[in-house]
Coordinates of C-alpha atoms and ligand atoms in Angstrom, one line a residue:
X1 CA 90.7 24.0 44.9
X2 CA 90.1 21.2 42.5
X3 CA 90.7 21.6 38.5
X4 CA 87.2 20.8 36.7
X5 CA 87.1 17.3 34.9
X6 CA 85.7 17.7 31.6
X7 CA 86.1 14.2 30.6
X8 CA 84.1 13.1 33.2
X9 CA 80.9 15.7 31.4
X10 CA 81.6 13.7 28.0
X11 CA 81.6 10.4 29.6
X12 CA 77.9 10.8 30.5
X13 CA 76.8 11.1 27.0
X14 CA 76.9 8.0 24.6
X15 CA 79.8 8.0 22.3
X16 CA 79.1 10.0 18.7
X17 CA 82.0 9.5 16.8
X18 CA 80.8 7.6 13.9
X19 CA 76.7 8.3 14.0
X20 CA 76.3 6.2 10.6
X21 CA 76.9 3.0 12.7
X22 CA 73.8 4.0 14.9
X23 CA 71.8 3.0 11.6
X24 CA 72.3 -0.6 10.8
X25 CA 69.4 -2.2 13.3
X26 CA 66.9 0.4 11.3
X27 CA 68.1 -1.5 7.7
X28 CA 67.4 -5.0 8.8
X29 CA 63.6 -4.1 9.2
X30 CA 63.8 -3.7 5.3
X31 CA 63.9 -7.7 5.0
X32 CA 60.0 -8.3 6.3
X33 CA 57.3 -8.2 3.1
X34 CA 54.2 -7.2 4.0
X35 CA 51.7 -3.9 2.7
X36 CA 51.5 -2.9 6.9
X37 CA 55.3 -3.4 6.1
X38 CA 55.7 -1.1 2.8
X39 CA 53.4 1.5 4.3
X40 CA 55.2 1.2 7.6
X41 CA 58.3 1.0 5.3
X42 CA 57.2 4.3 3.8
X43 CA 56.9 5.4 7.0
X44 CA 59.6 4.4 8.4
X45 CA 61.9 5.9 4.7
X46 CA 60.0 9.0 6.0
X47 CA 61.1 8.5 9.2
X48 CA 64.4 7.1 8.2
X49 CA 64.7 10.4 6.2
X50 CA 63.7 13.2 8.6
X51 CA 65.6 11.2 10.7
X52 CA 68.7 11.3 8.3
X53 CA 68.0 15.3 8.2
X54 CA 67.5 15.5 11.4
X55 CA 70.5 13.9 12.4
X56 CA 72.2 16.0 9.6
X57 CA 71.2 19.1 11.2
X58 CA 72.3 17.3 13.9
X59 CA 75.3 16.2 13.3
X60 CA 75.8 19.3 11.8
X61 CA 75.1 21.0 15.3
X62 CA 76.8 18.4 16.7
X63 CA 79.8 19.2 14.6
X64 CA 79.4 22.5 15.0
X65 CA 79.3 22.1 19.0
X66 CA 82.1 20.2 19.2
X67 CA 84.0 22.2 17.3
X68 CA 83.2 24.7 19.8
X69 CA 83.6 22.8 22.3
X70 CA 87.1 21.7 21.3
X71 CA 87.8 24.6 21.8
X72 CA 86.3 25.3 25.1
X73 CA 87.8 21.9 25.6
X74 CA 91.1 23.4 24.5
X75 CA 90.7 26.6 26.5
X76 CA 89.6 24.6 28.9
X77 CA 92.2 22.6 29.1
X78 CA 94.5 25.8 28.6
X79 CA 92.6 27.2 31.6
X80 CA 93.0 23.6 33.5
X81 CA 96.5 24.0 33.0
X82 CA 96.7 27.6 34.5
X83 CA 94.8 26.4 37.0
X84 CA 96.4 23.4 37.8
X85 CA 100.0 25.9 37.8
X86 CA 98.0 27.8 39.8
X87 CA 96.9 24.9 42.0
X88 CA 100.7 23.8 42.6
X89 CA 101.7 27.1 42.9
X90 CA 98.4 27.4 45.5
X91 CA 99.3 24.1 46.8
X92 CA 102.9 25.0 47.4
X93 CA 101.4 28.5 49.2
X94 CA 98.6 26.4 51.2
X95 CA 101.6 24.1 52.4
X96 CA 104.0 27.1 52.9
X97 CA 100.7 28.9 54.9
X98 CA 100.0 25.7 56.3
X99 CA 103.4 25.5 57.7
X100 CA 103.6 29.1 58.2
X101 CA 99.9 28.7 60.0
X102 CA 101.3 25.5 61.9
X103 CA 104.3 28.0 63.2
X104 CA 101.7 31.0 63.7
X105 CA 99.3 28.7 65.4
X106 CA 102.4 27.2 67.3
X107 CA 103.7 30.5 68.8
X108 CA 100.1 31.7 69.1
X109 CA 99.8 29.1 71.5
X110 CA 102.5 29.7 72.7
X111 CA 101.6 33.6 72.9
X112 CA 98.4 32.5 74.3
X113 CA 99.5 30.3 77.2
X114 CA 102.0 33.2 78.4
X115 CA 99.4 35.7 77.8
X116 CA 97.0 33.2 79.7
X117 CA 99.8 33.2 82.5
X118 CA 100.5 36.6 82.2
X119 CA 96.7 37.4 82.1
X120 CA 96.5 35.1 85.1
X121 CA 99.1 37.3 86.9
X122 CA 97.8 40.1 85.9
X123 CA 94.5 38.9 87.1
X124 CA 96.4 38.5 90.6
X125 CA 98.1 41.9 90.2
X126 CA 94.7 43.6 89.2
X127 CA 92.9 41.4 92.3
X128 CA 95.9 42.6 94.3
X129 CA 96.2 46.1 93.4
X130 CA 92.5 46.6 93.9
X131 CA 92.8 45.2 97.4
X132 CA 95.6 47.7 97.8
X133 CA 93.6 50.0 96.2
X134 CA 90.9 49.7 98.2
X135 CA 93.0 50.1 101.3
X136 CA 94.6 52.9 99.6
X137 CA 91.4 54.3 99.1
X138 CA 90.3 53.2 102.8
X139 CA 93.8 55.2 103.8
X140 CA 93.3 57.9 101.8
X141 CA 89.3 58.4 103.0
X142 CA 90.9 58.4 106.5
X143 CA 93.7 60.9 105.8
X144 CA 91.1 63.4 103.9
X145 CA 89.5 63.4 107.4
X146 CA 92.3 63.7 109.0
X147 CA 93.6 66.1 106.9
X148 CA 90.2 67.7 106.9
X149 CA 90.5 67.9 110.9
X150 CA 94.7 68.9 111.0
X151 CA 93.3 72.2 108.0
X152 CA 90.2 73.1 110.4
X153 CA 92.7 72.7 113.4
X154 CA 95.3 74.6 111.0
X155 CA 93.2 77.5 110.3
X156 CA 92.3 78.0 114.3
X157 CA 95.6 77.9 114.9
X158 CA 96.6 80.3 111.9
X159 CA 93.7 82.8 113.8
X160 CA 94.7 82.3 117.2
X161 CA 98.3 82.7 115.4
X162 CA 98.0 86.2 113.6
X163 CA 95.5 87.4 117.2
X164 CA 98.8 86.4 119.3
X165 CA 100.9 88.1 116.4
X166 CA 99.0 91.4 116.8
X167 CA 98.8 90.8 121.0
X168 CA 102.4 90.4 120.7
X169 CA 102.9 93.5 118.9
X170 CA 100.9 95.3 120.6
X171 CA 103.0 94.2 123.9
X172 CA 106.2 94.6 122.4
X173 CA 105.0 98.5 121.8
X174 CA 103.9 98.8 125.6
X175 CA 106.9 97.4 126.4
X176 CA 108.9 99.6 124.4
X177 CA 106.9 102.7 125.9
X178 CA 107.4 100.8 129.1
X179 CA 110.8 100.6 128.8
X180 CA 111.1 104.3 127.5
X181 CA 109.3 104.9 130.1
X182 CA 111.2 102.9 132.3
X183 CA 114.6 104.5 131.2
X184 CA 112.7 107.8 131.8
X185 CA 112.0 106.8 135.5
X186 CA 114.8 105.5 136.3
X187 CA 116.5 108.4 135.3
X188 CA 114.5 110.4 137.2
X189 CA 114.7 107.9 140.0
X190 CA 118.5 108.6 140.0
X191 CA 118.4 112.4 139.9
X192 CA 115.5 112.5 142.8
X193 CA 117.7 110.0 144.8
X194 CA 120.6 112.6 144.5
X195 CA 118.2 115.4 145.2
X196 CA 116.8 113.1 148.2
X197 CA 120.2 112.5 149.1
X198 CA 121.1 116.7 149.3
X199 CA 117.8 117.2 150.5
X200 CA 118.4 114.8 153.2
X201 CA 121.6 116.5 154.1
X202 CA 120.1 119.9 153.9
X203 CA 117.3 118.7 156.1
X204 CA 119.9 117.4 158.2
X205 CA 121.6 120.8 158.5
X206 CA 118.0 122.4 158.6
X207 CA 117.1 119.9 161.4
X208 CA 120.6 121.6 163.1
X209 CA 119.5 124.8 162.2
X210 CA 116.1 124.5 163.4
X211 CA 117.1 123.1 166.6
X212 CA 119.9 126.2 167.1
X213 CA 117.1 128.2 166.0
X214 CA 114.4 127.0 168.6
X215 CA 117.0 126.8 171.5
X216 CA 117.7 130.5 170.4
X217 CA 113.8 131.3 170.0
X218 CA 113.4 130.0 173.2
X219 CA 116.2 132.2 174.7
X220 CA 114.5 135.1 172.3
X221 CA 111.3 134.2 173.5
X222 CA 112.8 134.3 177.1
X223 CA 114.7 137.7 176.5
X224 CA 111.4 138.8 174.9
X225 CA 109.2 138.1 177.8
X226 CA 111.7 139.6 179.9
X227 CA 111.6 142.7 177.4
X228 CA 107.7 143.1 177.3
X229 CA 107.4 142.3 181.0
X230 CA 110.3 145.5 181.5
X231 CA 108.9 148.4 182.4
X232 CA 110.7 152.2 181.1
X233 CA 112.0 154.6 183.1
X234 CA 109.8 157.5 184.3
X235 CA 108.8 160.1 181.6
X236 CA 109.2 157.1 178.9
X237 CA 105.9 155.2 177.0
X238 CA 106.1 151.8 176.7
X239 CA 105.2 150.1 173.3
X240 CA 106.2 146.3 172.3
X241 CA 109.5 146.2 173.8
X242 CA 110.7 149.8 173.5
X243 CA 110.1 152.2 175.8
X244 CA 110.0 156.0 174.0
X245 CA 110.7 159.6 175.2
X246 CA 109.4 162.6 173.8
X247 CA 111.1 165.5 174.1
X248 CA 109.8 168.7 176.2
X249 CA 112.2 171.5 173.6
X250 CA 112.6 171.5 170.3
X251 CA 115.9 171.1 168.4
X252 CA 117.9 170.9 165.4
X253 CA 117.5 167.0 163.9
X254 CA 121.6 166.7 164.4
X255 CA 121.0 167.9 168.4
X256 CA 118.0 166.0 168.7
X257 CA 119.5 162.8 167.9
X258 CA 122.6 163.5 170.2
X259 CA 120.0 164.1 173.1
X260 CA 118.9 160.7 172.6
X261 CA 122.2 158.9 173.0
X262 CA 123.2 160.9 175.9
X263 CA 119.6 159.1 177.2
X264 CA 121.0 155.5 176.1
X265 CA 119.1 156.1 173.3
X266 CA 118.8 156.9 169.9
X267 CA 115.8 158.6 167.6
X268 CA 113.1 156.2 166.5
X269 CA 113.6 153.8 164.3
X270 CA 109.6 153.0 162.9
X271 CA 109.2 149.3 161.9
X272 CA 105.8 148.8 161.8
X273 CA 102.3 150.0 161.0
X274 CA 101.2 149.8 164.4
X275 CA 104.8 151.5 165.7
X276 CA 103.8 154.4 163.0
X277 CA 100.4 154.6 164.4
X278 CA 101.7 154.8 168.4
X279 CA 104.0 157.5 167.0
X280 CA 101.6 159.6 165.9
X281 CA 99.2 159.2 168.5
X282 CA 101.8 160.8 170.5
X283 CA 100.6 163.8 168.8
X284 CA 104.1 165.7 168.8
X285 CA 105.7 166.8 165.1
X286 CA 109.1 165.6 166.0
X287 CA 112.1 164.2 164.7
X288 CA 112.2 160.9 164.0
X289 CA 115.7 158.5 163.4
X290 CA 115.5 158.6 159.0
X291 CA 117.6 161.0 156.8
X292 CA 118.7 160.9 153.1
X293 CA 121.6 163.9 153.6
X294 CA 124.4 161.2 152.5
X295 CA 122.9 160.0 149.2
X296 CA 119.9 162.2 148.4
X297 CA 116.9 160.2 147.7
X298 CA 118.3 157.5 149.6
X299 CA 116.4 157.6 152.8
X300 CA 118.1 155.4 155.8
X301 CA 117.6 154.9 159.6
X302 CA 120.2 156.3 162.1
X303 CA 121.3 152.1 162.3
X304 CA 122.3 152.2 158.9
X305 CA 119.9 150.3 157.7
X306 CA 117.9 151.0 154.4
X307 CA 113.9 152.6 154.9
X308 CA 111.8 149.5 152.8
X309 CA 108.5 150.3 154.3
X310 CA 107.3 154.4 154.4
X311 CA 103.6 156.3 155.6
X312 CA 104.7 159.6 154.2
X313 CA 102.2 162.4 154.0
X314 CA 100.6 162.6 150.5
X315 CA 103.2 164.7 148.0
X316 CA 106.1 163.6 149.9
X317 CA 109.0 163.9 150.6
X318 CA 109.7 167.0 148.5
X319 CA 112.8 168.9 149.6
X320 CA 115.2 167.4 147.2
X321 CA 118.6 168.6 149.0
X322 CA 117.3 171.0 151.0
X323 CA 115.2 168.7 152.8
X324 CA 117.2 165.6 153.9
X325 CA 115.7 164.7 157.1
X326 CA 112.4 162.8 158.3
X327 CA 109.6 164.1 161.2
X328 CA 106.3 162.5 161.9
X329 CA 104.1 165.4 160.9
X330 CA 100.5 165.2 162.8
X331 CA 98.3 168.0 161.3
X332 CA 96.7 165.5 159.1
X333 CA 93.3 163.3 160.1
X334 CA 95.3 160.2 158.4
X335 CA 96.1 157.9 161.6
X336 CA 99.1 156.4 160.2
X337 CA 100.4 158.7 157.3
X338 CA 102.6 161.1 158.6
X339 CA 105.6 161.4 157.1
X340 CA 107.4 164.9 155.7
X341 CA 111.1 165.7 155.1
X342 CA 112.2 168.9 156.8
X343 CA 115.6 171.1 156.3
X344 CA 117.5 169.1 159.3
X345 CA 118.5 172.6 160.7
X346 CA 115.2 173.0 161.5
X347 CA 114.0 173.0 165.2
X348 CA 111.9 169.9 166.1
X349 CA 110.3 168.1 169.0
X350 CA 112.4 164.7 169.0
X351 CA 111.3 160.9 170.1
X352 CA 113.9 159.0 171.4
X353 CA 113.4 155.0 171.3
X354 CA 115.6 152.4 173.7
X355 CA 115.5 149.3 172.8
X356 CA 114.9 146.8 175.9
Ligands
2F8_1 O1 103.2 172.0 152.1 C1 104.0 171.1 152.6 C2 105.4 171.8 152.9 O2 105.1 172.7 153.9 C3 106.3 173.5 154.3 O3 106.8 174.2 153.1 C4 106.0 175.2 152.8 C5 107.4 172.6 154.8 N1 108.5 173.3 155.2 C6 108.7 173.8 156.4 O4 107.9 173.7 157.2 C7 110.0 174.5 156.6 C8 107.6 171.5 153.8 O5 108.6 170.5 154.3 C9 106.4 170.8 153.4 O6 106.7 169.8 152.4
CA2 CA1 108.9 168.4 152.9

């Protein structure tokens, strides 16, 4: 900033510092006598003295002005001075900024040619990292597929996962059962082989037995041919392969009995239905080979051996102790039942039976 030159304002003006010395061209016109020249003198007094006011006035102004403007001059000039302190101490700041600037601008140059070769590599970075983005991108577009395809292919294999999971519980419960079962079996297995194993020894000794027993069927057989194809002695029936006498008196049962051993013989011994029914259609009441006089009640055949199947006669036997030996009774229409017990002192018809 420049300080204002005040002087220079004033210099334009002409100089006013002694007015009175402006006047002394108008007083030599005085010095030319003529009436044009009194009335122009008049005129000119006139003049001359409205110019005299005027110029009092205007000095006056003038005075007044410059007193005025000495003092603007002076604050002025106060002003210039401030301003010119002002202006150093500006001056001294402008330099001190300037240098300051120089520095600022220096290192900003500075600052800007790194940052222009930082910017530059960063510019390469950026370039650089977008390639690599992009192949990231490219890479990461290609694993979302594939990562697309390895979830679809994960969740199949998740299902076909849990399916197996379930088959291969459900397998490892049939094989439990199937082992239980298994155990079970073999178990079993193992007690039937032992039972096969005594079964195959009894049907060993049954295969034994069975072959005694046909080689004595066979000689049974044989012996029973030759019994059924024997024929009795004279007076004697023939029935199966017994031949049977009936006796022509009657005795006691005790007498009876001893009669038919002294005939190789001994009462009848009945072991069939159709042996009941040939005794009977004999049509003799006799004796016949059962008594009850050792245990009463307890009915046995003269063998010994114990009465299992009966035909007695309806209400029979009845005797109790009194009666304690057994006749084929025949009054009745039944043709098998026939059966009564008698007192064994009793006198009786008697059939003997030999056997063979
Ligand atoms: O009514 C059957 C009964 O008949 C006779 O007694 C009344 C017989 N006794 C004699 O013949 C001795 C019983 O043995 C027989 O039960
Ligand atoms: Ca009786």
């Amino acid at each position: 900033m420049m300080p204002m030159d005040i002087d220079d304002t004033q210099s334009n003006k002409p100089r006013t510092e002694n007015p009175v010395g402006d006047t002394v061209s108008e007083v030599q016109c005085w010095k030319r006598p003529s009436g044009v020249a009194v009335i122009c003198l008049g005129l000119l007094c006139g003049l001359l003295l409205a110019g005299i006011i005027g110029l009092f006035v205007y000095s006056r102004d003038q005075q007044a002005r410059y007193s005025i403007l000495g003092n603007e001059k002076d604050q002025f000039q106060s002003e210039e001075d401030h301003l010119q302190t002002h202006f150093s101490t500006l001056s001294k700041d402008r330099d001190l900024l300037h240098t300051k600037c120089k520095t600022l601008k220096d290192e900003l140059q500075t600052n800007y040619d790194n940052l222009t070769k930082e910017r530059d590599q960063l510019q390469k970075s950026y370039d650089k990292l977008n390639e690599e983005r992009d192949q990231l991108q490219t890479s990461y577009n290609t694993l979302t597929k594939r990562r697309d395809q390895l979830q679809t292919s994960y969740n199949t294999l998740a299902k076909e996962k849990d399916e197996l999971q379930t088959s291969y519980n459900t397998l490892a419960k049939e094989k439990d059962h199937l082992q239980t079962s298994y155990n079970t079996v073999t178990d079993e297995r193992d007690q039937l082989q032992t039972i096969y194993n005594s079964l195959t020894k009894i049907k060993n000794q049954l295969q034994t037995s069975y072959n005694n027993l046909t080689k004595e069927r066979d000689l049974l057989q044989t012996s029973y041919n030759n019994l059924i194809n024997q024929k009795c002695p004279k007076n004697w029936k023939k029935f199966g392969c017994s031949c049977y006498y009936i006796s022509s008196v009657k005795n006691t049962w005790n007498a009876g009995r001893q009669d038919c051993l002294n005939r190789r013989a001994d009462l009848v011994i009945i072991n069939s239905r159709e042996e009941q029914a040939f005794i009977k259609a004999l049509g003799h009441r006799s004796w016949i080979g059962l008594t009850d006089r050792d245990v009463d009640g307890t009915w046995r055949w003269v063998d010994g051996t114990p009465m299992t199947t009966s035909y007695w006669i309806n209400g029979e036997p009845n005797g109790g102790k009194k009666e304690n030996c057994g006749e084929n009774k025949i009054s009745n229409d039944d043709p098998v039942m026939a059966w009564n017990d008698q007192p064994c002192d009793h006198e009786n018809y008697f059939i003997c039976e030999r056997f063979g």
